[in-house]
């Protein structure tokens, strides 16, 4: 295997990662996509004093719903279905927190 082949494979893998984010548009509304991006940012931000992710209440506020379990878990499932190869959207019931893991 040559260096050129390795570079091509790395570029190809990177393109697939970006393409997986494009699939979000086919399964999420604009509001849901913005919510996903907010969770993604907050899951990697250290500005929240080691409190990564967003609370379920914050996520529901961004989604425009209130204590709608069916919609909330549908959102989690659709995001995980679209980007599950690279990311995992996780709801921690004990902390009542939603985070994204790579």
mmCIF file of C-alpha atoms in Angstrom, residues 91-98:
data_model
loop_
_atom_site.group_PDB
_atom_site.id
_atom_site.type_symbol
_atom_site.label_atom_id
_atom_site.label_comp_id
_atom_site.label_asym_id
_atom_site.label_seq_id
_atom_site.Cartn_x
_atom_site.Cartn_y
_atom_site.Cartn_z
ATOM 1 C CA UNK A 91 -29.733 10.476 27.482
ATOM 2 C CA UNK A 92 -28.436 9.983 31.028
ATOM 3 C CA UNK A 93 -31.595 9.579 33.113
ATOM 4 C CA UNK A 94 -29.750 9.814 36.423
ATOM 5 C CA UNK A 95 -28.334 13.248 35.587
ATOM 6 C CA UNK A 96 -31.241 14.193 33.309
ATOM 7 C CA UNK A 97 -28.597 15.159 30.744
ATOM 8 C CA UNK A 98 -28.291 14.669 26.963
#
